[in-house]
Short mmCIF file of C-alpha atoms in Angstrom, two decimals:
data_model
loop_
_atom_site.label_atom_id
_atom_site.label_comp_id
_atom_site.label_asym_id
_atom_site.label_seq_id
_atom_site.Cartn_x
_atom_site.Cartn_y
_atom_site.Cartn_z
CA MET A 1 26.81 -6.19 -7.14
CA ARG A 2 26.04 -5.17 -10.67
CA SER A 3 24.60 -1.68 -10.71
CA GLN A 4 24.52 0.91 -13.44
CA LEU A 5 24.23 4.63 -13.22
CA VAL A 6 21.84 6.26 -15.62
CA LYS A 7 21.56 10.00 -15.88
CA SER A 8 18.38 11.38 -17.28
CA LYS A 9 17.59 14.93 -18.28
CA ALA A 10 14.38 16.52 -19.40
CA ARG A 11 15.19 18.09 -22.74
CA ARG A 12 12.33 20.54 -22.68
CA PRO A 13 10.88 22.26 -19.63
CA LYS A 14 7.83 20.04 -19.66
CA ARG A 15 5.76 19.50 -16.56
CA ARG A 16 7.36 16.17 -15.84
CA ARG A 17 7.96 15.24 -12.26
CA GLN A 18 11.26 13.58 -12.83
CA GLY A 19 13.10 14.46 -9.71
CA LEU A 20 12.78 15.25 -6.06
CA LYS A 21 11.00 18.47 -6.78
CA SER A 22 8.20 18.44 -4.26
CA TRP A 23 8.52 15.76 -1.65
CA PRO A 24 5.22 15.28 0.14
CA ILE A 25 5.47 15.97 3.84
CA THR A 26 5.36 12.49 5.26
CA PHE A 27 7.23 10.96 8.10
CA SER A 28 8.09 7.39 7.20
CA PRO A 29 9.86 6.07 4.12
CA PHE A 30 6.88 3.89 3.41
CA ALA A 31 4.42 6.78 3.53
CA ARG A 32 6.65 8.77 1.25
CA ALA A 33 6.83 5.93 -1.27
CA LEU A 34 3.08 5.65 -1.10
CA ALA A 35 2.58 9.34 -1.67
CA LEU A 36 5.12 9.34 -4.49
CA ALA A 37 3.36 6.41 -6.08
CA ARG A 38 0.18 8.44 -6.08
CA MET A 39 1.69 11.65 -7.39
CA PRO A 40 2.72 10.59 -10.93
CA LYS A 41 -0.43 8.50 -11.35
CA ARG A 42 -2.54 11.53 -10.69
CA HIS A 43 -0.84 13.38 -13.52
CA SER A 44 -0.77 10.60 -16.06
CA GLN A 45 -4.29 9.33 -15.60
CA ASN A 46 -6.30 12.50 -15.70
CA PRO A 47 -4.76 15.11 -17.92
CA THR A 48 -8.21 16.36 -18.87
CA SER A 49 -8.86 17.34 -15.30
CA SER A 50 -5.77 19.51 -15.31
CA VAL A 51 -7.58 21.86 -17.68
CA ASN A 52 -10.11 22.56 -14.95
CA ILE A 53 -7.48 23.68 -12.48
CA PRO A 54 -7.64 27.46 -12.17
CA ARG A 55 -5.10 29.27 -14.25
CA HIS A 56 -3.02 30.71 -11.45
CA SER A 57 -2.18 27.45 -9.76
CA HIS A 58 -1.34 25.97 -13.12
CA SER A 59 1.20 28.65 -13.87
CA SER A 60 2.67 28.66 -10.40
CA ASP A 61 3.44 25.01 -10.94
CA ASP A 62 5.20 25.86 -14.18
CA GLU A 63 7.22 28.59 -12.59
CA SER A 64 8.86 26.17 -10.21
CA PHE A 65 9.80 23.90 -13.10
CA ASP A 66 11.87 26.42 -14.97
CA GLY A 67 14.34 24.17 -16.69
CA VAL A 68 16.19 20.94 -16.51
CA ILE A 69 15.76 18.58 -13.60
CA GLN A 70 18.63 16.30 -12.85
CA ALA A 71 17.88 12.88 -11.48
CA ASP A 72 20.34 10.06 -11.03
CA PHE A 73 18.67 6.70 -11.08
CA SER A 74 20.62 3.66 -9.98
CA PHE A 75 19.94 -0.01 -10.39
CA PHE A 76 20.30 -2.23 -7.35
CA ASP A 77 19.80 -5.83 -6.44
CA PRO A 78 16.63 -6.41 -4.45
CA LYS A 79 17.12 -6.11 -0.68
CA PRO A 80 14.78 -6.91 2.21
CA GLN A 81 14.61 -3.20 3.09
CA ASP A 82 12.78 -2.61 -0.19
CA PHE A 83 9.75 -4.46 1.07
CA HIS A 84 7.38 -1.53 1.50
CA GLY A 85 8.29 0.16 -1.77
CA ALA A 86 7.97 -3.08 -3.73
CA LYS A 87 4.66 -3.87 -2.07
CA THR A 88 3.30 -0.47 -3.05
CA LEU A 89 4.28 -1.01 -6.68
CA LEU A 90 2.69 -4.45 -6.79
CA GLN A 91 -0.50 -3.48 -4.99
CA THR A 92 -2.68 -3.81 -8.09
CA TYR A 93 -0.81 -6.71 -9.69
CA LEU A 94 -3.79 -9.05 -9.54
CA ASP A 95 -6.36 -6.25 -9.87
CA ASP A 96 -8.25 -6.20 -6.59
CA HIS A 97 -8.04 -9.89 -5.86
CA GLU A 98 -7.17 -10.60 -2.23
CA TRP A 99 -4.00 -12.66 -2.07
CA ASP A 100 -0.79 -13.08 -0.15
CA LEU A 101 1.04 -10.13 -1.64
CA SER A 102 3.51 -9.86 1.21
CA SER A 103 4.99 -13.30 0.65
CA PHE A 104 5.11 -12.69 -3.10
CA VAL A 105 7.16 -9.56 -2.46
CA ASP A 106 9.37 -11.54 -0.08
CA LEU A 107 10.04 -14.08 -2.83
CA ILE A 108 11.06 -11.34 -5.23
CA LEU A 109 13.37 -9.72 -2.70
CA ASP A 110 14.98 -13.02 -1.74
CA GLN A 111 15.98 -13.73 -5.30
CA THR A 112 18.95 -11.39 -5.43
CA THR A 113 20.63 -12.98 -8.46
CA VAL A 114 17.92 -12.06 -10.91
CA GLY A 115 15.95 -8.91 -10.34
CA THR A 116 16.58 -5.19 -10.37
CA VAL A 117 15.25 -2.32 -8.34
CA VAL A 118 15.55 1.31 -9.45
CA LYS A 119 16.20 3.94 -6.83
CA ILE A 120 17.58 7.44 -6.66
CA GLU A 121 21.31 7.54 -5.98
CA GLY A 122 22.03 8.60 -2.42
CA ASP A 123 18.41 8.92 -1.41
CA GLU A 124 18.12 8.19 2.29
CA ASP A 125 14.48 7.39 1.87
CA GLU A 126 15.11 4.37 -0.35
CA GLY A 127 11.95 4.90 -2.34
CA ILE A 128 11.60 2.45 -5.18
CA PHE A 129 10.80 3.76 -8.65
CA ALA A 130 10.75 0.53 -10.63
CA LEU A 131 11.06 -3.21 -10.16
CA VAL A 132 11.80 -5.98 -12.66
CA THR A 133 12.36 -9.62 -12.00
CA ALA A 134 11.78 -13.06 -13.46
CA LEU A 135 10.48 -15.87 -11.27
CA ASN A 136 10.54 -19.50 -12.30
CA PHE A 137 7.14 -21.12 -11.94
CA HIS A 138 8.47 -24.52 -11.02
CA ARG A 139 10.86 -23.29 -8.36
CA TYR A 140 8.15 -21.47 -6.46
CA ARG A 141 5.24 -23.77 -7.18
CA GLU A 142 4.92 -24.75 -3.52
CA HIS A 143 4.23 -21.22 -2.35
CA ARG A 144 0.66 -20.24 -1.73
CA CYS A 145 0.96 -16.94 -3.53
CA PHE A 146 2.05 -18.70 -6.73
CA PHE A 147 -0.85 -21.06 -6.41
CA THR A 148 -3.23 -18.10 -6.15
CA LEU A 149 -1.49 -16.44 -9.09
CA LYS A 150 -1.88 -19.51 -11.32
CA GLU A 151 -5.52 -19.85 -10.34
CA PHE A 152 -6.09 -16.20 -11.14
CA LEU A 153 -4.48 -16.50 -14.58
CA LEU A 154 -6.42 -19.63 -15.47
CA ARG A 155 -9.63 -18.06 -14.33
CA LYS A 156 -9.04 -14.99 -16.48
CA ALA A 157 -8.27 -17.19 -19.50
CA ARG A 158 -11.35 -19.30 -19.11
CA GLN A 159 -13.38 -17.42 -21.73
CA ASP A 160 -11.32 -18.89 -24.56
CA LYS A 161 -10.90 -22.66 -24.23
CA ALA A 162 -7.90 -23.01 -26.56
CA VAL A 163 -5.98 -20.25 -24.84
CA ALA A 164 -6.87 -21.61 -21.43
CA ASP A 165 -5.56 -25.04 -22.38
CA ARG A 166 -2.28 -23.69 -23.70
CA LEU A 167 -1.91 -21.55 -20.59
CA ARG A 168 -2.49 -24.53 -18.36
CA LEU A 169 0.11 -26.46 -20.33
CA LEU A 170 2.64 -23.71 -19.80
CA LEU A 171 1.90 -23.27 -16.14
CA GLU A 172 1.84 -26.89 -15.17
CA GLU A 173 3.53 -29.34 -17.48
CA GLN A 174 6.14 -26.96 -18.78
CA SER A 175 6.55 -24.93 -15.60
CA ARG A 176 10.26 -25.70 -15.37
CA VAL A 177 11.04 -23.47 -18.32
CA VAL A 178 8.44 -20.80 -17.80
CA GLY A 179 9.18 -17.61 -15.94
CA LEU A 180 6.93 -14.87 -14.63
CA LEU A 181 8.19 -11.52 -15.82
CA VAL A 182 7.29 -8.95 -13.21
CA SER A 183 7.85 -5.37 -14.29
CA GLN A 184 6.24 -2.55 -12.38
CA ARG A 185 7.21 1.06 -12.24
CA MET A 186 5.96 4.50 -11.44
CA LEU A 187 4.15 5.61 -14.52
CA ASN A 188 6.12 8.77 -15.12
CA LEU A 189 9.51 7.15 -14.96
CA PRO A 190 11.67 8.46 -17.83
CA PRO A 191 11.45 5.97 -20.69
CA GLN A 192 15.15 6.29 -21.40
CA LEU A 193 15.66 3.93 -18.49
CA LEU A 194 13.63 1.12 -19.97
CA PRO A 195 16.10 -0.42 -22.45
CA HIS A 196 18.74 -0.50 -19.71
CA LEU A 197 16.29 -1.97 -17.23
CA TYR A 198 15.27 -4.81 -19.50
CA ALA A 199 18.87 -5.31 -20.62
CA ALA A 200 19.82 -5.70 -16.98
CA LEU A 201 17.12 -8.26 -16.43
CA PHE A 202 17.86 -10.43 -19.44
CA ASP A 203 21.60 -10.22 -18.85
CA GLU A 204 21.11 -11.32 -15.26
CA VAL A 205 19.03 -14.26 -16.42
CA SER A 206 21.76 -15.43 -18.77
CA TRP A 207 24.43 -14.87 -16.12
CA ALA A 208 22.39 -16.84 -13.62
CA THR A 209 22.36 -19.83 -15.95
CA GLU A 210 26.13 -19.91 -15.53
CA ASP A 211 26.74 -18.48 -12.06
CA GLU A 212 24.20 -20.13 -9.79
CA PRO A 213 25.73 -22.49 -7.23
CA THR A 214 23.58 -25.55 -7.86
CA GLU A 215 22.65 -27.36 -11.03
CA GLU A 216 18.98 -27.08 -10.23
CA LEU A 217 19.11 -23.33 -9.83
CA ARG A 218 21.05 -22.95 -13.05
CA ASN A 219 18.44 -24.89 -14.91
CA SER A 220 15.66 -22.92 -13.35
CA PHE A 221 16.80 -19.85 -15.26
CA LYS A 222 16.92 -21.50 -18.67
CA PHE A 223 13.57 -20.05 -19.61
CA LYS A 224 11.77 -20.89 -22.81
CA HIS A 225 8.75 -18.68 -22.12
CA TYR A 226 7.92 -15.62 -20.09
CA ILE A 227 4.47 -14.93 -18.76
CA ILE A 228 3.62 -11.24 -18.49
CA LEU A 229 0.59 -9.68 -16.86
CA SER A 230 -0.10 -6.30 -18.35
CA LYS A 231 -2.80 -3.73 -17.99
CA ILE A 232 -4.41 -2.42 -21.13
CA TYR A 233 -7.30 -0.25 -22.15
CA VAL A 234 -9.49 -1.72 -24.84
CA GLN A 235 -11.72 0.53 -26.84
CA LYS A 236 -15.34 -0.44 -26.58
CA SER A 237 -17.41 0.41 -29.61
CA ALA A 238 -19.29 3.31 -28.02
CA GLN A 239 -17.20 4.11 -24.98
CA GLN A 240 -13.69 5.42 -24.80
CA LYS A 241 -11.72 4.61 -21.72
CA ARG A 242 -9.02 7.19 -22.24
CA LYS A 243 -8.62 10.89 -22.82
CA PRO A 244 -10.16 12.12 -26.06
CA SER A 245 -7.00 13.85 -27.25
CA ASN A 246 -5.49 10.48 -28.17
CA ASP A 247 -5.74 9.36 -31.77
CA ASN A 248 -8.91 7.40 -32.08
CA ASP A 249 -7.50 4.72 -34.33
CA GLU A 250 -5.86 2.79 -31.55
CA ALA A 251 -7.93 -0.16 -30.44
CA ILE A 252 -5.78 -1.00 -27.47
CA ILE A 253 -3.87 1.32 -25.20
CA TYR A 254 -1.09 -0.17 -23.14
CA VAL A 255 -0.38 1.25 -19.73
CA LYS A 256 3.27 0.32 -20.18
CA ALA A 257 4.58 1.06 -23.67
CA GLU A 258 6.85 -1.95 -23.92
CA ASP A 259 3.89 -4.27 -23.56
CA GLU A 260 2.88 -3.32 -27.07
CA ILE A 261 6.13 -4.73 -28.38
CA PHE A 262 5.62 -7.87 -26.34
CA HIS A 263 2.17 -8.11 -27.81
CA LYS A 264 3.54 -8.14 -31.33
CA LEU A 265 6.03 -10.84 -30.50
CA ARG A 266 3.64 -12.95 -28.55
CA ASN A 267 3.25 -16.59 -28.85
CA TYR A 268 -0.50 -16.52 -28.91
CA ARG A 269 -3.36 -14.15 -28.50
CA PRO A 270 -3.39 -12.41 -25.16
CA THR A 271 -6.37 -12.80 -22.93
CA GLY A 272 -6.44 -9.09 -22.45
CA LEU A 273 -4.01 -9.28 -19.60
CA VAL A 274 -1.78 -12.27 -19.96
CA MET A 275 0.88 -12.80 -22.57
CA ALA A 276 3.42 -15.54 -23.06
CA VAL A 277 6.53 -14.63 -25.00
CA GLU A 278 9.10 -16.97 -26.39
CA VAL A 279 12.58 -16.31 -25.19
CA ASP A 280 14.07 -16.23 -28.69
CA LYS A 281 12.06 -13.18 -29.44
CA ILE A 282 13.68 -11.28 -26.62
CA ALA A 283 16.51 -10.04 -28.81
CA THR A 284 13.98 -8.57 -31.22
CA PHE A 285 12.19 -7.03 -28.27
CA ARG A 286 15.30 -5.26 -27.10
CA GLN A 287 15.95 -3.79 -30.51
CA GLU A 288 12.42 -2.58 -30.95
CA LEU A 289 12.33 -1.13 -27.47
CA ALA A 290 15.48 0.85 -28.16
CA SER A 291 14.00 2.26 -31.34
CA LEU A 292 10.69 3.01 -29.68
CA ILE A 293 12.34 4.94 -26.90
CA SER A 294 14.59 6.95 -29.17
CA GLU A 295 11.58 7.99 -31.20
CA THR A 296 9.51 9.28 -28.27
CA MET B 1 -5.52 -11.32 22.12
CA ALA B 2 -4.16 -9.62 19.04
CA THR B 3 -5.44 -10.56 15.61
CA ARG B 4 -3.71 -9.95 12.27
CA LEU B 5 -5.87 -9.09 9.30
CA GLN B 6 -6.08 -7.11 6.07
CA PHE B 7 -8.57 -4.78 4.47
CA GLU B 8 -8.66 -5.60 0.77
CA ASN B 9 -4.93 -6.39 0.57
CA ASN B 10 -4.14 -3.29 2.62
CA CYS B 11 -2.50 -3.70 6.01
CA GLU B 12 -3.65 -0.34 7.38
CA VAL B 13 -6.47 -1.73 9.50
CA GLY B 14 -6.46 1.24 11.87
CA ALA B 15 -7.49 3.47 9.00
CA TYR B 16 -10.54 1.40 8.12
CA SER B 17 -11.85 0.67 11.60
CA LYS B 18 -12.42 2.31 14.96
CA LEU B 19 -12.44 0.12 18.06
CA THR B 20 -13.51 1.25 21.54
CA ASN B 21 -14.71 -0.49 24.68
CA ALA B 22 -18.37 0.06 23.83
CA TYR B 23 -18.60 -0.31 20.04
CA CYS B 24 -16.65 -0.89 16.88
CA LEU B 25 -16.97 0.92 13.54
CA VAL B 26 -15.86 -0.87 10.39
CA ALA B 27 -15.57 0.39 6.82
CA ILE B 28 -17.69 -1.03 4.05
CA GLY B 29 -15.33 -3.21 2.05
CA GLY B 30 -15.34 -5.28 -1.13
CA SER B 31 -15.18 -8.62 0.67
CA GLU B 32 -16.77 -9.57 3.94
CA ASN B 33 -13.56 -10.94 5.49
CA PHE B 34 -12.69 -7.75 7.31
CA PHE B 35 -16.10 -7.36 8.90
CA SER B 36 -16.29 -11.06 9.79
CA ALA B 37 -12.96 -10.92 11.57
CA PHE B 38 -14.25 -8.14 13.82
CA GLU B 39 -17.60 -9.80 14.30
CA GLY B 40 -15.97 -13.08 15.20
CA GLU B 41 -13.99 -11.47 18.01
CA LEU B 42 -16.49 -8.92 19.26
CA ALA B 43 -20.04 -9.79 18.26
CA ASP B 44 -21.33 -11.03 21.61
CA VAL B 45 -19.75 -8.23 23.60
CA ILE B 46 -20.12 -4.98 21.68
CA PRO B 47 -21.95 -3.90 18.50
CA VAL B 48 -19.92 -3.92 15.29
CA VAL B 49 -21.30 -1.30 12.92
CA LYS B 50 -20.55 -0.92 9.23
CA THR B 51 -20.43 2.69 8.16
CA SER B 52 -18.80 5.35 6.07
CA ILE B 53 -18.07 8.94 7.05
CA GLY B 54 -18.80 11.55 4.43
CA GLY B 55 -18.79 8.70 1.92
CA ASN B 56 -15.20 7.84 2.90
CA ARG B 57 -14.06 4.43 4.03
CA ILE B 58 -11.22 5.65 6.23
CA VAL B 59 -13.52 5.80 9.24
CA GLY B 60 -10.71 5.17 11.71
CA ARG B 61 -8.90 8.36 10.72
CA LEU B 62 -11.93 10.61 10.44
CA CYS B 63 -13.64 10.06 13.76
CA VAL B 64 -12.62 9.71 17.38
CA GLY B 65 -14.44 8.12 20.26
CA ASN B 66 -14.44 6.16 23.46
CA LYS B 67 -17.08 4.37 25.52
CA ASN B 68 -18.76 7.69 26.39
CA GLY B 69 -19.13 9.23 22.97
CA LEU B 70 -18.20 9.52 19.33
CA LEU B 71 -17.16 12.68 17.50
CA LEU B 72 -17.70 12.99 13.76
CA PRO B 73 -16.31 15.62 11.40
CA HIS B 74 -18.49 18.12 9.61
CA THR B 75 -18.17 16.01 6.43
CA ALA B 76 -20.34 13.27 7.94
CA THR B 77 -23.76 13.22 6.28
CA ASP B 78 -27.04 13.39 8.17
CA ARG B 79 -27.83 9.87 7.08
CA GLU B 80 -24.60 8.50 8.50
CA LEU B 81 -25.15 10.43 11.70
CA GLN B 82 -28.61 8.97 12.08
CA HIS B 83 -27.38 5.46 11.25
CA LEU B 84 -24.72 5.71 13.93
CA ARG B 85 -27.10 7.13 16.51
CA ASN B 86 -29.44 4.21 15.84
CA SER B 87 -26.80 1.50 15.86
CA LEU B 88 -24.71 2.49 18.84
CA PRO B 89 -25.72 1.95 22.50
CA ASP B 90 -27.76 4.73 24.09
CA GLN B 91 -25.08 5.82 26.52
CA VAL B 92 -22.77 6.68 23.61
CA VAL B 93 -23.30 10.31 22.61
CA VAL B 94 -22.77 10.78 18.87
CA GLN B 95 -21.90 14.35 17.98
CA ARG B 96 -20.87 16.05 14.77
CA ILE B 97 -18.50 18.96 15.27
CA GLU B 98 -17.50 21.89 13.10
CA GLU B 99 -13.74 21.79 13.06
CA ARG B 100 -11.44 22.90 10.28
CA LEU B 101 -9.15 19.90 10.79
CA CYS B 102 -11.67 17.28 9.80
CA ALA B 103 -9.51 14.16 10.12
CA LEU B 104 -10.35 13.89 13.80
CA GLY B 105 -8.76 10.47 14.13
CA ASN B 106 -5.42 11.93 13.11
CA CYS B 107 -5.67 14.98 15.36
CA ILE B 108 -7.10 13.45 18.52
CA THR B 109 -6.37 10.22 20.32
CA CYS B 110 -8.05 9.13 23.53
CA ASN B 111 -8.96 6.39 25.91
CA ASP B 112 -11.82 6.54 28.40
CA HIS B 113 -10.08 9.06 30.67
CA VAL B 114 -7.53 11.18 28.80
CA ALA B 115 -7.22 12.67 25.34
CA LEU B 116 -4.23 14.03 23.44
CA THR B 117 -4.96 16.62 20.79
CA HIS B 118 -3.34 18.49 17.93
CA SER B 119 -2.13 21.92 19.00
CA ASP B 120 -4.12 23.72 16.29
CA LEU B 121 -7.56 22.57 17.36
CA ASP B 122 -10.14 25.24 18.25
CA ARG B 123 -11.03 25.99 21.86
CA GLU B 124 -14.65 24.97 21.20
CA THR B 125 -13.48 21.62 19.83
CA GLU B 126 -11.41 20.93 22.91
CA GLU B 127 -14.38 21.77 25.13
CA MET B 128 -16.57 19.52 23.03
CA ILE B 129 -14.08 16.69 23.41
CA ALA B 130 -14.01 17.10 27.19
CA ASP B 131 -17.79 17.26 27.23
CA VAL B 132 -18.83 14.48 24.87
CA LEU B 133 -16.02 12.03 25.55
CA GLY B 134 -15.74 12.78 29.25
CA VAL B 135 -11.95 13.08 29.21
CA GLU B 136 -9.20 15.40 30.26
CA VAL B 137 -7.71 17.08 27.23
CA PHE B 138 -4.01 17.71 26.73
CA SER B 139 -2.52 19.42 23.73
CA GLN B 140 0.70 17.58 22.98
CA THR B 141 3.17 16.50 20.33
CA VAL B 142 4.58 13.00 19.82
CA ALA B 143 8.19 12.78 18.63
CA GLY B 144 7.91 16.33 17.35
CA ASN B 145 4.77 15.54 15.36
CA ALA B 146 1.59 17.54 15.87
CA ILE B 147 -0.74 14.88 14.47
CA VAL B 148 -0.81 12.89 17.69
CA GLY B 149 -3.68 10.75 16.52
CA SER B 150 -1.51 9.08 13.88
CA TYR B 151 1.57 8.37 15.92
CA CYS B 152 0.15 7.34 19.27
CA VAL B 153 -2.32 4.63 20.19
CA PHE B 154 -3.37 4.01 23.77
CA SER B 155 -6.06 2.19 25.70
CA ASN B 156 -6.86 2.19 29.40
CA THR B 157 -4.08 -0.30 30.02
CA GLY B 158 -1.14 0.74 27.87
CA GLY B 159 0.05 2.63 24.84
CA LEU B 160 2.29 2.46 21.78
CA VAL B 161 3.98 5.52 20.32
CA HIS B 162 6.16 6.51 17.37
CA PRO B 163 9.48 4.63 17.40
CA HIS B 164 11.57 7.81 17.39
CA THR B 165 10.04 9.20 20.58
CA SER B 166 12.74 10.18 23.07
CA ILE B 167 12.89 8.85 26.61
CA GLU B 168 11.90 12.26 27.98
CA GLY B 169 8.96 12.37 25.60
CA LEU B 170 7.89 8.91 26.68
CA ASP B 171 8.10 9.86 30.36
CA GLU B 172 6.14 13.05 29.82
CA LEU B 173 3.38 11.31 27.91
CA SER B 174 3.25 8.44 30.36
CA THR B 175 2.74 10.88 33.23
CA LEU B 176 -0.06 12.64 31.39
CA LEU B 177 -1.80 9.50 30.26
CA GLN B 178 -1.18 7.46 33.44
CA VAL B 179 -0.52 4.31 31.40
CA PRO B 180 2.72 2.51 30.56
CA LEU B 181 4.02 3.45 27.11
CA VAL B 182 6.40 1.80 24.68
CA ALA B 183 7.94 3.18 21.49
CA GLY B 184 7.49 0.67 18.71
CA THR B 185 6.37 -0.04 15.17
CA VAL B 186 3.62 -1.99 13.48
CA ASN B 187 3.21 -3.58 10.05
CA ARG B 188 6.86 -4.49 9.61
CA GLY B 189 8.43 -1.20 10.51
CA SER B 190 5.68 1.28 9.71
CA GLU B 191 5.90 4.32 11.99
CA VAL B 192 2.28 5.34 11.58
CA ILE B 193 1.05 3.29 14.51
CA ALA B 194 -2.58 4.33 14.63
CA SER B 195 -3.07 3.55 10.98
CA GLY B 196 -1.64 0.07 11.29
CA MET B 197 -3.59 -1.13 14.32
CA THR B 198 -6.61 -0.55 16.50
CA VAL B 199 -7.05 -1.57 20.12
CA ASN B 200 -9.35 -1.57 23.12
CA ASP B 201 -8.97 -2.95 26.62
CA TRP B 202 -9.14 -6.62 25.78
CA THR B 203 -8.29 -7.07 22.10
CA ALA B 204 -6.25 -5.59 19.29
CA PHE B 205 -6.29 -5.82 15.51
CA CYS B 206 -3.09 -5.31 13.49
CA GLY B 207 -2.17 -5.40 9.84
CA SER B 208 -1.07 -8.78 8.56
CA ASP B 209 2.46 -7.54 7.83
CA THR B 210 3.04 -7.14 11.57
CA THR B 211 5.95 -9.30 12.63
CA ALA B 212 5.83 -11.68 15.58
CA THR B 213 8.12 -9.38 17.57
CA GLU B 214 5.88 -6.38 17.02
CA LEU B 215 2.85 -8.44 17.94
CA SER B 216 4.39 -9.64 21.18
CA VAL B 217 5.31 -6.06 22.11
CA ILE B 218 1.71 -5.02 21.44
CA GLU B 219 0.30 -7.88 23.48
CA SER B 220 2.55 -7.13 26.42
CA VAL B 221 2.16 -3.33 26.53
CA PHE B 222 -1.63 -3.44 26.14
CA LYS B 223 -1.83 -6.38 28.57
CA LEU B 224 -3.93 -8.40 26.16
CA ARG B 225 -2.83 -11.84 27.22
CA GLU B 226 -4.80 -12.01 30.44
CA ALA B 227 -7.46 -9.49 29.49
CA GLN B 228 -11.18 -10.16 29.46
CA PRO B 229 -14.10 -7.87 28.61
CA ILE B 230 -15.38 -7.50 32.15
CA ALA B 231 -17.02 -4.30 33.17
CA ILE B 232 -15.85 -4.67 36.75
CA VAL B 233 -12.37 -3.54 35.83
CA ASN B 234 -13.68 -0.20 34.62
CA GLU B 235 -15.83 0.20 37.71
CA MET B 236 -13.03 -0.61 40.07
CA ARG B 237 -10.69 1.87 38.44
CA LYS B 238 -12.37 4.84 40.08
CA SER B 239 -11.73 3.47 43.55
CA LEU B 240 -8.23 2.19 42.89
CA ILE B 241 -5.34 4.14 44.32
CA ASP B 242 -2.90 4.86 41.54
CA THR B 243 -0.98 1.63 40.94
CA TYR B 244 0.69 2.43 37.63
CA VAL B 245 4.43 3.01 37.47
#
């Protein structure tokens, strides 16, 4: 099992929930993962509302965070026990479309050779903080959830005919060399983990091309393109969909920072949510990601 | 018969619905699949009513009821109260109660004869429960948890409790409730039983993640395989000498 240990420290006593500071009182591992998934989102999505919180509760929060929080994140191969945590992270993968999410999660967890799950070292709860994997379209084309996924993507791309055609080409004719890059994490996860996370994924893909037992499986990891679904905020002319303290020059806000780099390297114009990236650009992506993270 | 379904990709069907022997409450959802599943099973026997409680969709966790009555928290609006009074059969008493713990579905669980309650409920609430629902009230814990409504589900024929309940706890509860109990899980290992499923005397609805093993345990403990919605069973119960083990 290839796992790496990554220590992360908060350099300034910011109000970042990096560690196990306040576990919600829940009984089951699943409920705790669910509550944890909600906690960081609440802080990252509505910082304006935090101003309305009365002063005393604000400061009492700060008092408990009086310094550095130590958290040891570890990378693991996906295991069947991770089902509930992974399902929570992927809940909004296809927006609110009803689809067979459970079997999609099962597919991800079955593919132990390529795919990484981030958990806290020694945590008996086994709550999942992040998930990355790459799934070959051709290998899983028989599964109903992939069928629904393809339909969803093509439907979203329908506005632009040229893009829709190229997407259909990728998803059907060229599906043998196209992979779905799934990367979901809790929004407040320390960004220092990201270069290692993506390094782990791309290394595993290249190892799989050599290590897989059968010829067919080896070939299934020789990707030429990755499809990525990402969530973004697009500025409408009058309306702003994000907090006003952001610089107003940005036309698009990416929920996950690395998607911006993918966007620059993309093969063709994204349909707002879907991007296809050529594999050769991955090396550039890794460099830029490293520089982006060290700047922030 | 037990049915597996989802509410908008969420397997917690017990949170979005409330099933009793006389009526069924269902949350208002994005797609009609959830409501249709209930209607398909129940439409010709009992009314299936779409509602919200205090604007919330988690109707299963906010209210508690049986064939005699329905208790709503103080957050329920007048409009919702009126809607429920109009839609439910006349013999069902719909009552809104002033209770600090407003997630009644989490604090109270009942069948047509017995209720288990959270230990912190007010005296007046317990009297109201006994009055409106026509049940005997017992203040209990399940596997050390006070929120009995979340970790225990029972009908007139059987019950399912939190998987970590001890044998002594199971025996004690079974004596109080006078139904056979089993400790188990739902939705592929979820311990919050009442959130993952909802049941009455002849049918049950579980989240679609429920495994075949869990489903067979549910069908056997709630005796769903041979069950039919006949009123005679309920009538006969009063004259039956205690036959439960």
